[in-house]
Amino acid sequence: MVNPAPWVVHKFGGSSVADADCFRRVAAILESAPAGRLGVVLSACKGVTDALLRLVALAERADEAYRGEITQLRARHAGIAAELLSPEAAQAYAAILDNDCRDLAEVLRPVSSSRAASRAVSDLVSGYGEIWSTRLFQRFFGERARRPGPVTWLDARRVIVAEWGPLGPGVQWPESQARLREAVPADCQGTLVITGFIAADARGVQTTLGRNGSDFSASIFGALLGASEIQIWTDVDGVMSADPRRVPDATVIDALSYNEAMELAYFGAKVIHPQTMAPAVKDAIPIWIRNTFAPEKAGTLICAQPTSALPIKGITSIERVALVNLEGTGMIGVPGTAHRLFGALREEGISVILISQGSSEHSICCAIPQEQAQQAAAIVRRAFEGELAGGQIQSVDVDPDQAILAVVGDGMAGTPGVAAKLFTALGVSRVNVRAIAQGASERNISAVVDGRSAMRALRAVHAGLYLSPHTISVGVIGPGTVGRVLLDQLTAQTALLRKQFRLDLRVRGIIGSQRMVLADTDLTARDWRAPYEASATAADLKRFVEHVRLDYLPHTVLVDCTASAEVAAHYADWLAAGIHIVTPNKKANSGPLEGYQHLQTARRAGASHYLYEATVGAGLPVVHTLRDLIRTGDEISGIEGIFSGTLAYLFNVFDGSAGFSSIVHEARQRGFTEPDPREDLSGMDVARKLIILGREMGLPLELGDVTVESLVPAGLAAGSIEEFMAQLAHHDGAMAARLAAARGRGKVLRYTGQLTAAGQATVGLQELDTRHAFANIALTDNIVRFATRRYCDNPLIVQGPGAGPEVTAGGVFADLLRLAAYLGAQL
Ligand code: ADP
Ligand code: ASP
Ligand code: MG
């Protein structure tokens, strides 16, 4: 006799058999599978196992509603059958349903009277889902008759013998193998439709393989049938780098080793049951995870030695865990403490998910399921009663609401830097790590974090390990002259940043003085003006900040494009809360020194970044140049320059041919001045910039320390803008005289600012040589000259356009990118 073709086992999860359409889809997939013998393991229809367990819970509360729910379950299955089967087959199926529902009601009646269900009862009840789905599919697939050979129903309780132990269900292989031989003759052909999830114990009593156990059923049958391959069909494209419901940027992993898959499954990747691997490993059967709803996609291959270039495969989390921490100097060098701790937990059936012990043996901690936290605290305190009383152990703490984050990948062994990246990503996202464990295999690094930050941690680590883009939640305050241009620049650039650098700058809010717009997706992905201008939401800065700072996004930055002292007054609170700030607004940095110092403290407390390059010289690299000089150990002896684009323009143009006031008029018309030109002419703007640079140098300067020569004539400081503009012409004579005097000495007039290392700060009109660098700048250029120990013979000069919305917004944008780099993006 020729050898029969090998078996291939396919398993379809609950979501793949949710309704009639799903059954059709499953049939079509099987019909297009290569010729050969098929073992088809099915879960219960989506939600049915939960519904069955709810029946037990209702009965235990003596709530008669369970009867109605049985009727609903029956109706759901009969409905699918009516759609898919011939009338005769549907009728035969309905008869089975009726019978089963009667049995169910009978099993639940005593539960309702005694208010208690044994494990045997809930196992029995919860297993009906698989019986119903497979009996239905076997009829349906048989009636379609599009594959050769008979379609036979196989009740797994006849084959799998399993006993529950401390590690979950254990398969008794020799007995199961013997039963399979009886149930499935060696020359069996065609298709076997097999119930997932259920099994029987040695006495023949029904048991289950645990929640999500149908994956396990599939691999058990794979091993028993000697299958060449196991295909697990589900509702995602394969095993993904993280749970796609929690990390939207998760990607499909092409191949995993059994060990990697096991670690991912153990640490919460729900897509596959952790025990699925053992039978497949034993016989080296490859497992494919594939999508029922997109069968054309390749899926994920799980096998012994996959070829994959990725050192890190995925990140998972287990939520709702509690951390048990045993601490005491009396444990040092005392053997057996760990044994007693875990022994006590084991005796009460509490499973330990993760263990970590410091090398000093001063403390041991472990993570356990949250529901058992109270029980665990009591047990451990009892077990160490003597030591607690005697003071050898100082405390037993149980902290609920923690989460475990696990990074998995075979390639981490021997790849330095993975742990560093992991903890950097957690650190910059302000996620506090409570405990760490790394297996000696180096296949897994896990960290216990506060449950509330689990989502943020997952996303930050996923991005930090380059598995997904770095997402930064951005809020733009003040879509005015600069803010508007910044938003346009972002609109033009973000797609490219995402593609080239995997950086996702997501503008999730824009707030003006009247209204604001809040969004979850990036407002600059399309035209941001339309939603902003149409928004009926009144501006509310507090709500705005709460929205932009989403807990699950790792990083938040507020970009303040206003010139408002009121907005600046919030910086300290924002920084302390870990929100980063980027701004061209000078108010905070040039306000009272105490407030400035407070900002630095807040920034340190919140481990946040505060970037303000555009406060001096717009987009020119002034603040950073100064910072680099100082940090690399250069000594600044002085900084001087022309720091105001407006005043630069006025004196570049003022040659005596027209009155000074008419130049101010013209400049105002061309938009080169503030609406009220006195703000420029007073010199206070220049004074503020000197203060910012001085403080950067560590000088404790206050605005009042700057000697400022104002160009606003005495008597014109108050009054309306129009009055001022009208009156200014009366002072043209004085200005013309100053120009003539300077010219007489072969000089020109320039409005400059100077700062010395000793903290002397002066702002005002200066007569300069015609060949002086400051005398030869164009239009609204700024020029800043740094005299330092290194740059002494020839000073370092930064020069270029220092005003205007385009260059200022560009400077703010550059700060945003700098921030992204600080947070780990590779730009
Ligand atoms: P089935 O009903 O097919 O057994 P499950 O709901 O048990 O499906 O498992 C599939 C689900 O697992 C997916 O829809 C997905 O939301 C979730 N999941 C969690 N972690 C991962 C991961 N790392 N990769 C893929 N899916 C995951
Ligand atoms: N139906 C069972 C459950 O929901 C088993 C499975 O679907 O894998 O847990
Ligand atoms: Mg599943």
GROMACS .gro file of N, CA and C and ligand atoms in nm, residues 11-16 43 212 215 232-236 238-245 253 264 268-272 315-316, ligand 1:
model
  120
   11LYS      N    1  -0.627   2.513   1.259
   11LYS     CA    2  -0.713   2.552   1.372
   11LYS      C    3  -0.772   2.689   1.346
   12PHE      N    4  -0.901   2.703   1.364
   12PHE     CA    5  -0.967   2.833   1.347
   12PHE      C    6  -1.019   2.880   1.482
   13GLY      N    7  -0.980   3.002   1.521
   13GLY     CA    8  -1.020   3.057   1.650
   13GLY      C    9  -1.162   3.109   1.647
   14GLY      N   10  -1.210   3.149   1.762
   14GLY     CA   11  -1.349   3.194   1.778
   14GLY      C   12  -1.389   3.302   1.680
   15SER      N   13  -1.297   3.397   1.657
   15SER     CA   14  -1.335   3.507   1.568
   15SER      C   15  -1.344   3.460   1.423
   16SER      N   16  -1.280   3.346   1.392
   16SER     CA   17  -1.286   3.294   1.255
   16SER      C   18  -1.414   3.216   1.230
   43SER      N   19  -1.255   2.636   1.739
   43SER     CA   20  -1.299   2.692   1.867
   43SER      C   21  -1.450   2.702   1.865
  212ASN      N   22  -0.858   2.974   2.588
  212ASN     CA   23  -0.781   2.982   2.463
  212ASN      C   24  -0.711   2.851   2.429
  215ASP      N   25  -0.573   2.635   2.064
  215ASP     CA   26  -0.440   2.634   2.000
  215ASP      C   27  -0.364   2.510   2.045
  232ILE      N   28  -0.249   2.793   1.243
  232ILE     CA   29  -0.343   2.853   1.337
  232ILE      C   30  -0.402   2.977   1.269
  233TRP      N   31  -0.531   2.973   1.240
  233TRP     CA   32  -0.597   3.084   1.171
  233TRP      C   33  -0.667   3.173   1.271
  234THR      N   34  -0.642   3.305   1.261
  234THR     CA   35  -0.701   3.397   1.357
  234THR      C   36  -0.746   3.524   1.286
  235ASP      N   37  -0.757   3.636   1.360
  235ASP     CA   38  -0.810   3.757   1.296
  235ASP      C   39  -0.704   3.866   1.279
  236VAL      N   40  -0.576   3.830   1.291
  236VAL     CA   41  -0.468   3.925   1.262
  236VAL      C   42  -0.370   3.857   1.165
  238GLY      N   43  -0.076   3.772   1.173
  238GLY     CA   44   0.030   3.687   1.225
  238GLY      C   45   0.063   3.731   1.366
  239VAL      N   46   0.175   3.682   1.418
  239VAL     CA   47   0.220   3.730   1.548
  239VAL      C   48   0.279   3.868   1.521
  240MET      N   49   0.238   3.964   1.600
  240MET     CA   50   0.283   4.099   1.574
  240MET      C   51   0.383   4.143   1.681
  241SER      N   52   0.456   4.250   1.648
  241SER     CA   53   0.562   4.296   1.738
  241SER      C   54   0.504   4.345   1.872
  242ALA      N   55   0.374   4.368   1.877
  242ALA     CA   56   0.306   4.400   2.003
  242ALA      C   57   0.157   4.383   1.978
  243ASP      N   58   0.081   4.378   2.084
  243ASP     CA   59  -0.064   4.365   2.069
  243ASP      C   60  -0.115   4.485   1.988
  244PRO      N   61  -0.170   4.461   1.869
  244PRO     CA   62  -0.208   4.573   1.783
  244PRO      C   63  -0.318   4.661   1.843
  245ARG      N   64  -0.391   4.608   1.940
  245ARG     CA   65  -0.493   4.693   2.003
  245ARG      C   66  -0.429   4.796   2.095
  253ILE      N   67   0.553   3.989   1.249
  253ILE     CA   68   0.685   3.925   1.257
  253ILE      C   69   0.686   3.811   1.155
  264LEU      N   70   0.676   3.509   2.422
  264LEU     CA   71   0.575   3.610   2.389
  264LEU      C   72   0.438   3.568   2.442
  268GLY      N   73   0.192   3.728   2.770
  268GLY     CA   74   0.067   3.797   2.741
  268GLY      C   75   0.028   3.815   2.596
  269ALA      N   76   0.110   3.775   2.498
  269ALA     CA   77   0.066   3.790   2.359
  269ALA      C   78  -0.046   3.690   2.335
  270LYS      N   79  -0.166   3.740   2.332
  270LYS     CA   80  -0.283   3.654   2.336
  270LYS      C   81  -0.302   3.574   2.208
  271VAL      N   82  -0.229   3.610   2.104
  271VAL     CA   83  -0.252   3.549   1.974
  271VAL      C   84  -0.225   3.398   1.975
  272ILE      N   85  -0.141   3.353   2.066
  272ILE     CA   86  -0.118   3.208   2.073
  272ILE      C   87  -0.102   3.163   2.218
  315ILE      N   88   0.722   4.281   2.189
  315ILE     CA   89   0.705   4.332   2.325
  315ILE      C   90   0.566   4.297   2.371
  316THR      N   91   0.556   4.246   2.491
  316THR     CA   92   0.423   4.212   2.541
  316THR      C   93   0.406   4.268   2.681
  828ADP     P1   94  -0.869   3.353   1.820
  828ADP     O1   95  -1.014   3.375   1.845
  828ADP     O2   96  -0.838   3.337   1.675
  828ADP     O3   97  -0.806   3.248   1.906
  828ADP     P2   98  -0.758   3.552   1.993
  828ADP     O4   99  -0.849   3.664   2.021
  828ADP     O5  100  -0.740   3.447   2.097
  828ADP     O6  101  -0.801   3.491   1.854
  828ADP     O7  102  -0.614   3.607   1.953
  828ADP     C1  103  -0.597   3.701   1.848
  828ADP     C2  104  -0.586   3.840   1.906
  828ADP     O8  105  -0.469   3.849   1.985
  828ADP     C3  106  -0.566   3.946   1.802
  828ADP     O9  107  -0.690   3.993   1.754
  828ADP     C4  108  -0.491   4.054   1.878
  828ADP    O10  109  -0.579   4.155   1.917
  828ADP     C5  110  -0.438   3.985   2.003
  828ADP     N1  111  -0.295   3.998   2.022
  828ADP     C6  112  -0.233   4.025   2.139
  828ADP     N2  113  -0.101   4.031   2.124
  828ADP     C7  114  -0.074   4.006   1.996
  828ADP     C8  115   0.045   3.996   1.918
  828ADP     N3  116   0.165   4.015   1.971
  828ADP     N4  117   0.033   3.968   1.787
  828ADP     C9  118  -0.088   3.948   1.731
  828ADP     N5  119  -0.202   3.957   1.798
  828ADP    C10  120  -0.198   3.984   1.929
   0.00000   0.00000   0.00000
